[in-house]
C-alpha atoms as an extended CHARMM CRD file, in Angstrom:
* protein
*
       120  EXT
         1         1  UNK       CA             -0.0700000000       -0.0630000000       -0.0340000000  PROA      1               0.0000000000
         2         2  UNK       CA              2.8810000000        2.3560000000        0.4450000000  PROA      2               0.0000000000
         3         3  UNK       CA              3.5880000000        2.3200000000       -3.2700000000  PROA      3               0.0000000000
         4         4  UNK       CA              0.0170000000        3.3540000000       -3.9150000000  PROA      4               0.0000000000
         5         5  UNK       CA              0.3550000000        6.2950000000       -1.5250000000  PROA      5               0.0000000000
         6         6  UNK       CA              3.6450000000        7.4370000000       -3.1870000000  PROA      6               0.0000000000
         7         7  UNK       CA              2.1970000000        7.1870000000       -6.6740000000  PROA      7               0.0000000000
         8         8  UNK       CA             -0.9710000000        9.0020000000       -5.5430000000  PROA      8               0.0000000000
         9         9  UNK       CA              1.1430000000       11.8530000000       -3.9640000000  PROA      9               0.0000000000
        10        10  UNK       CA              3.4030000000       12.1160000000       -7.1410000000  PROA      10              0.0000000000
        11        11  UNK       CA              0.3760000000       12.1430000000       -9.4070000000  PROA      11              0.0000000000
        12        12  UNK       CA             -1.4060000000       14.7910000000       -7.4280000000  PROA      12              0.0000000000
        13        13  UNK       CA              1.7420000000       16.9450000000       -7.2560000000  PROA      13              0.0000000000
        14        14  UNK       CA              2.4870000000       16.6570000000      -10.9610000000  PROA      14              0.0000000000
        15        15  UNK       CA             -0.9900000000       17.4830000000      -12.0210000000  PROA      15              0.0000000000
        16        16  UNK       CA             -1.0870000000       20.4030000000       -9.5640000000  PROA      16              0.0000000000
        17        17  UNK       CA              2.0850000000       21.8800000000      -11.0080000000  PROA      17              0.0000000000
        18        18  UNK       CA              0.9240000000       21.2510000000      -14.6290000000  PROA      18              0.0000000000
        19        19  UNK       CA             -2.4310000000       22.9900000000      -13.9390000000  PROA      19              0.0000000000
        20        20  UNK       CA             -1.1930000000       25.8010000000      -11.6670000000  PROA      20              0.0000000000
        21        21  UNK       CA             -1.2330000000       28.4180000000      -14.3770000000  PROA      21              0.0000000000
        22        22  UNK       CA             -4.7980000000       27.2760000000      -15.4930000000  PROA      22              0.0000000000
        23        23  UNK       CA             -6.2330000000       27.5370000000      -11.9200000000  PROA      23              0.0000000000
        24        24  UNK       CA             -4.2410000000       30.7060000000      -11.2270000000  PROA      24              0.0000000000
        25        25  UNK       CA             -5.4680000000       32.4650000000      -14.4380000000  PROA      25              0.0000000000
        26        26  UNK       CA             -9.0280000000       31.4650000000      -13.8030000000  PROA      26              0.0000000000
        27        27  UNK       CA             -8.7530000000       32.8350000000      -10.2830000000  PROA      27              0.0000000000
        28        28  UNK       CA             -7.2080000000       36.0260000000      -11.5140000000  PROA      28              0.0000000000
        29        29  UNK       CA             -9.7750000000       36.4590000000      -14.2330000000  PROA      29              0.0000000000
        30        30  UNK       CA            -12.9120000000       35.8980000000      -12.1060000000  PROA      30              0.0000000000
        31        31  UNK       CA            -11.7400000000       37.5110000000       -8.9280000000  PROA      31              0.0000000000
        32        32  UNK       CA             -9.6600000000       40.4260000000      -10.3030000000  PROA      32              0.0000000000
        33        33  UNK       CA             -6.0650000000       41.3700000000       -9.7540000000  PROA      33              0.0000000000
        34        34  UNK       CA             -4.5220000000       39.8850000000       -6.6730000000  PROA      34              0.0000000000
        35        35  UNK       CA             -2.4130000000       42.0570000000       -4.3930000000  PROA      35              0.0000000000
        36        36  UNK       CA              1.2160000000       40.8910000000       -3.9680000000  PROA      36              0.0000000000
        37        37  UNK       CA              2.4770000000       37.3250000000       -4.3450000000  PROA      37              0.0000000000
        38        38  UNK       CA              2.8780000000       34.9890000000       -1.3740000000  PROA      38              0.0000000000
        39        39  UNK       CA              5.7140000000       32.6900000000       -2.6650000000  PROA      39              0.0000000000
        40        40  UNK       CA              5.8840000000       33.4320000000       -6.3470000000  PROA      40              0.0000000000
        41        41  UNK       CA              6.5010000000       37.1440000000       -6.8390000000  PROA      41              0.0000000000
        42        42  UNK       CA              6.2600000000       37.0860000000      -10.6480000000  PROA      42              0.0000000000
        43        43  UNK       CA              2.5440000000       36.2840000000      -10.6680000000  PROA      43              0.0000000000
        44        44  UNK       CA              0.5650000000       36.4400000000       -7.4260000000  PROA      44              0.0000000000
        45        45  UNK       CA             -2.0270000000       34.0420000000       -8.8410000000  PROA      45              0.0000000000
        46        46  UNK       CA              0.5340000000       31.1890000000       -8.9740000000  PROA      46              0.0000000000
        47        47  UNK       CA              0.3930000000       30.3450000000       -5.3160000000  PROA      47              0.0000000000
        48        48  UNK       CA             -3.4210000000       30.3630000000       -5.3500000000  PROA      48              0.0000000000
        49        49  UNK       CA             -3.4180000000       28.3570000000       -8.4990000000  PROA      49              0.0000000000
        50        50  UNK       CA             -1.1870000000       25.6610000000       -7.0790000000  PROA      50              0.0000000000
        51        51  UNK       CA             -3.2810000000       25.3760000000       -3.8780000000  PROA      51              0.0000000000
        52        52  UNK       CA             -6.4980000000       25.1630000000       -5.8460000000  PROA      52              0.0000000000
        53        53  UNK       CA             -5.1450000000       22.5390000000       -8.2910000000  PROA      53              0.0000000000
        54        54  UNK       CA             -3.6490000000       20.4950000000       -5.4300000000  PROA      54              0.0000000000
        55        55  UNK       CA             -7.0460000000       20.5780000000       -3.6590000000  PROA      55              0.0000000000
        56        56  UNK       CA             -8.9890000000       19.6510000000       -6.7500000000  PROA      56              0.0000000000
        57        57  UNK       CA             -6.6260000000       16.7890000000       -7.9080000000  PROA      57              0.0000000000
        58        58  UNK       CA             -6.0600000000       15.7520000000       -4.3060000000  PROA      58              0.0000000000
        59        59  UNK       CA             -9.7500000000       15.2090000000       -3.8350000000  PROA      59              0.0000000000
        60        60  UNK       CA            -10.3630000000       13.6980000000       -7.2610000000  PROA      60              0.0000000000
        61        61  UNK       CA             -7.4170000000       11.2030000000       -7.2390000000  PROA      61              0.0000000000
        62        62  UNK       CA             -7.7500000000       10.2550000000       -3.6810000000  PROA      62              0.0000000000
        63        63  UNK       CA            -11.3290000000        9.1460000000       -4.0670000000  PROA      63              0.0000000000
        64        64  UNK       CA            -10.7950000000        7.6230000000       -7.4640000000  PROA      64              0.0000000000
        65        65  UNK       CA             -7.5540000000        5.7010000000       -6.7900000000  PROA      65              0.0000000000
        66        66  UNK       CA             -7.2260000000        5.6550000000       -3.0440000000  PROA      66              0.0000000000
        67        67  UNK       CA             -8.3310000000        1.9750000000       -2.7390000000  PROA      67              0.0000000000
        68        68  UNK       CA             -9.6560000000        1.1450000000        0.7550000000  PROA      68              0.0000000000
        69        69  UNK       CA             -8.0410000000        4.1000000000        2.5040000000  PROA      69              0.0000000000
        70        70  UNK       CA            -10.0020000000        6.8190000000        0.6670000000  PROA      70              0.0000000000
        71        71  UNK       CA            -10.8470000000        8.9210000000        3.7150000000  PROA      71              0.0000000000
        72        72  UNK       CA             -7.2750000000        8.8670000000        5.0530000000  PROA      72              0.0000000000
        73        73  UNK       CA             -5.8560000000        9.9500000000        1.6550000000  PROA      73              0.0000000000
        74        74  UNK       CA             -8.5580000000       12.4880000000        1.2910000000  PROA      74              0.0000000000
        75        75  UNK       CA             -7.8130000000       14.1320000000        4.5580000000  PROA      75              0.0000000000
        76        76  UNK       CA             -4.0310000000       13.9540000000        4.0880000000  PROA      76              0.0000000000
        77        77  UNK       CA             -4.2200000000       15.9120000000        0.7450000000  PROA      77              0.0000000000
        78        78  UNK       CA             -6.9620000000       18.3270000000        1.3360000000  PROA      78              0.0000000000
        79        79  UNK       CA             -7.2420000000       19.1670000000        5.0100000000  PROA      79              0.0000000000
        80        80  UNK       CA             -3.7140000000       20.7420000000        5.4280000000  PROA      80              0.0000000000
        81        81  UNK       CA             -4.2780000000       23.1670000000        2.6120000000  PROA      81              0.0000000000
        82        82  UNK       CA             -7.7380000000       24.1090000000        3.8800000000  PROA      82              0.0000000000
        83        83  UNK       CA             -6.2670000000       24.6890000000        7.3720000000  PROA      83              0.0000000000
        84        84  UNK       CA             -3.4950000000       26.7600000000        5.8140000000  PROA      84              0.0000000000
        85        85  UNK       CA             -5.9740000000       28.9760000000        4.0270000000  PROA      85              0.0000000000
        86        86  UNK       CA             -7.9730000000       29.3560000000        7.2100000000  PROA      86              0.0000000000
        87        87  UNK       CA             -4.8940000000       30.2570000000        9.2330000000  PROA      87              0.0000000000
        88        88  UNK       CA             -3.8810000000       32.8160000000        6.5570000000  PROA      88              0.0000000000
        89        89  UNK       CA             -7.3230000000       34.4180000000        6.8670000000  PROA      89              0.0000000000
        90        90  UNK       CA             -8.0230000000       33.8880000000        3.1200000000  PROA      90              0.0000000000
        91        91  UNK       CA            -11.7270000000       33.2320000000        3.4980000000  PROA      91              0.0000000000
        92        92  UNK       CA            -12.4690000000       33.7860000000       -0.1840000000  PROA      92              0.0000000000
        93        93  UNK       CA             -9.8410000000       31.2810000000       -1.1110000000  PROA      93              0.0000000000
        94        94  UNK       CA            -11.1210000000       28.9330000000        1.5700000000  PROA      94              0.0000000000
        95        95  UNK       CA            -14.5750000000       28.9370000000        0.0300000000  PROA      95              0.0000000000
        96        96  UNK       CA            -13.2600000000       28.4070000000       -3.3730000000  PROA      96              0.0000000000
        97        97  UNK       CA            -11.0270000000       25.5900000000       -2.1520000000  PROA      97              0.0000000000
        98        98  UNK       CA            -13.9490000000       23.7930000000       -0.4450000000  PROA      98              0.0000000000
        99        99  UNK       CA            -15.9610000000       24.1690000000       -3.6350000000  PROA      99              0.0000000000
       100       100  UNK       CA            -13.0140000000       22.6350000000       -5.6530000000  PROA      100             0.0000000000
       101       101  UNK       CA            -12.7320000000       19.7770000000       -3.1740000000  PROA      101             0.0000000000
       102       102  UNK       CA            -16.5330000000       19.0860000000       -3.5440000000  PROA      102             0.0000000000
       103       103  UNK       CA            -16.2230000000       19.2460000000       -7.3340000000  PROA      103             0.0000000000
       104       104  UNK       CA            -13.3310000000       16.8010000000       -7.2790000000  PROA      104             0.0000000000
       105       105  UNK       CA            -15.2850000000       14.5590000000       -5.0150000000  PROA      105             0.0000000000
       106       106  UNK       CA            -18.4320000000       14.6460000000       -7.2120000000  PROA      106             0.0000000000
       107       107  UNK       CA            -16.3330000000       13.8400000000      -10.2820000000  PROA      107             0.0000000000
       108       108  UNK       CA            -14.6070000000       11.0170000000       -8.4620000000  PROA      108             0.0000000000
       109       109  UNK       CA            -18.0300000000        9.6360000000       -7.4400000000  PROA      109             0.0000000000
       110       110  UNK       CA            -19.1490000000        9.7750000000      -11.0730000000  PROA      110             0.0000000000
       111       111  UNK       CA            -16.0340000000        7.9700000000      -12.2230000000  PROA      111             0.0000000000
       112       112  UNK       CA            -16.4870000000        5.3010000000       -9.6920000000  PROA      112             0.0000000000
       113       113  UNK       CA            -20.2540000000        4.8430000000      -10.5650000000  PROA      113             0.0000000000
       114       114  UNK       CA            -19.3820000000        4.4550000000      -14.3190000000  PROA      114             0.0000000000
       115       115  UNK       CA            -16.5850000000        2.1280000000      -13.3200000000  PROA      115             0.0000000000
       116       116  UNK       CA            -18.9060000000       -0.1070000000      -11.2300000000  PROA      116             0.0000000000
       117       117  UNK       CA            -21.5880000000       -0.1850000000      -13.9430000000  PROA      117             0.0000000000
       118       118  UNK       CA            -19.0210000000       -1.1870000000      -16.6400000000  PROA      118             0.0000000000
       119       119  UNK       CA            -17.8200000000       -4.1390000000      -14.4020000000  PROA      119             0.0000000000
       120       120  UNK       CA            -21.3580000000       -5.5580000000      -14.3280000000  PROA      120             0.0000000000
C-alpha cells in the first residue's frame, strides 16, 4: 500500500504543478487582480493556482484511486491546505477551495459509478 500512496502523491503533485497556471489564471480572471504574491512574486495567482489545483486533484485522485483508505488519503491531501488557508485568513480562497474539493469529490463519485456499472 505504500507504493500506492507514493504514486498517488506524485500524481497529485505533478497534476497540480501542470495545472497551476490554469487555476491561477481562472482565479485572476474571475476575482480580479491579486495583491502581492505570497511565494511566487512574478505572478501572485501562481500560489493560489497551485493550492486550488492541489485541492482539486487531491480530492479527485484520492477518491478515485485511493483504494480502501480513501478517507485517510482525502484528509491527508486536502485538510492541510484548507487549514493553511484558514490560518492565513483567506476566507474567499477557503470557500473556493472547499468548492473545488466538492467538485473533485463529485467527479470521483461519477467515475466510480461508471466504473462499477461497466464491471457488471
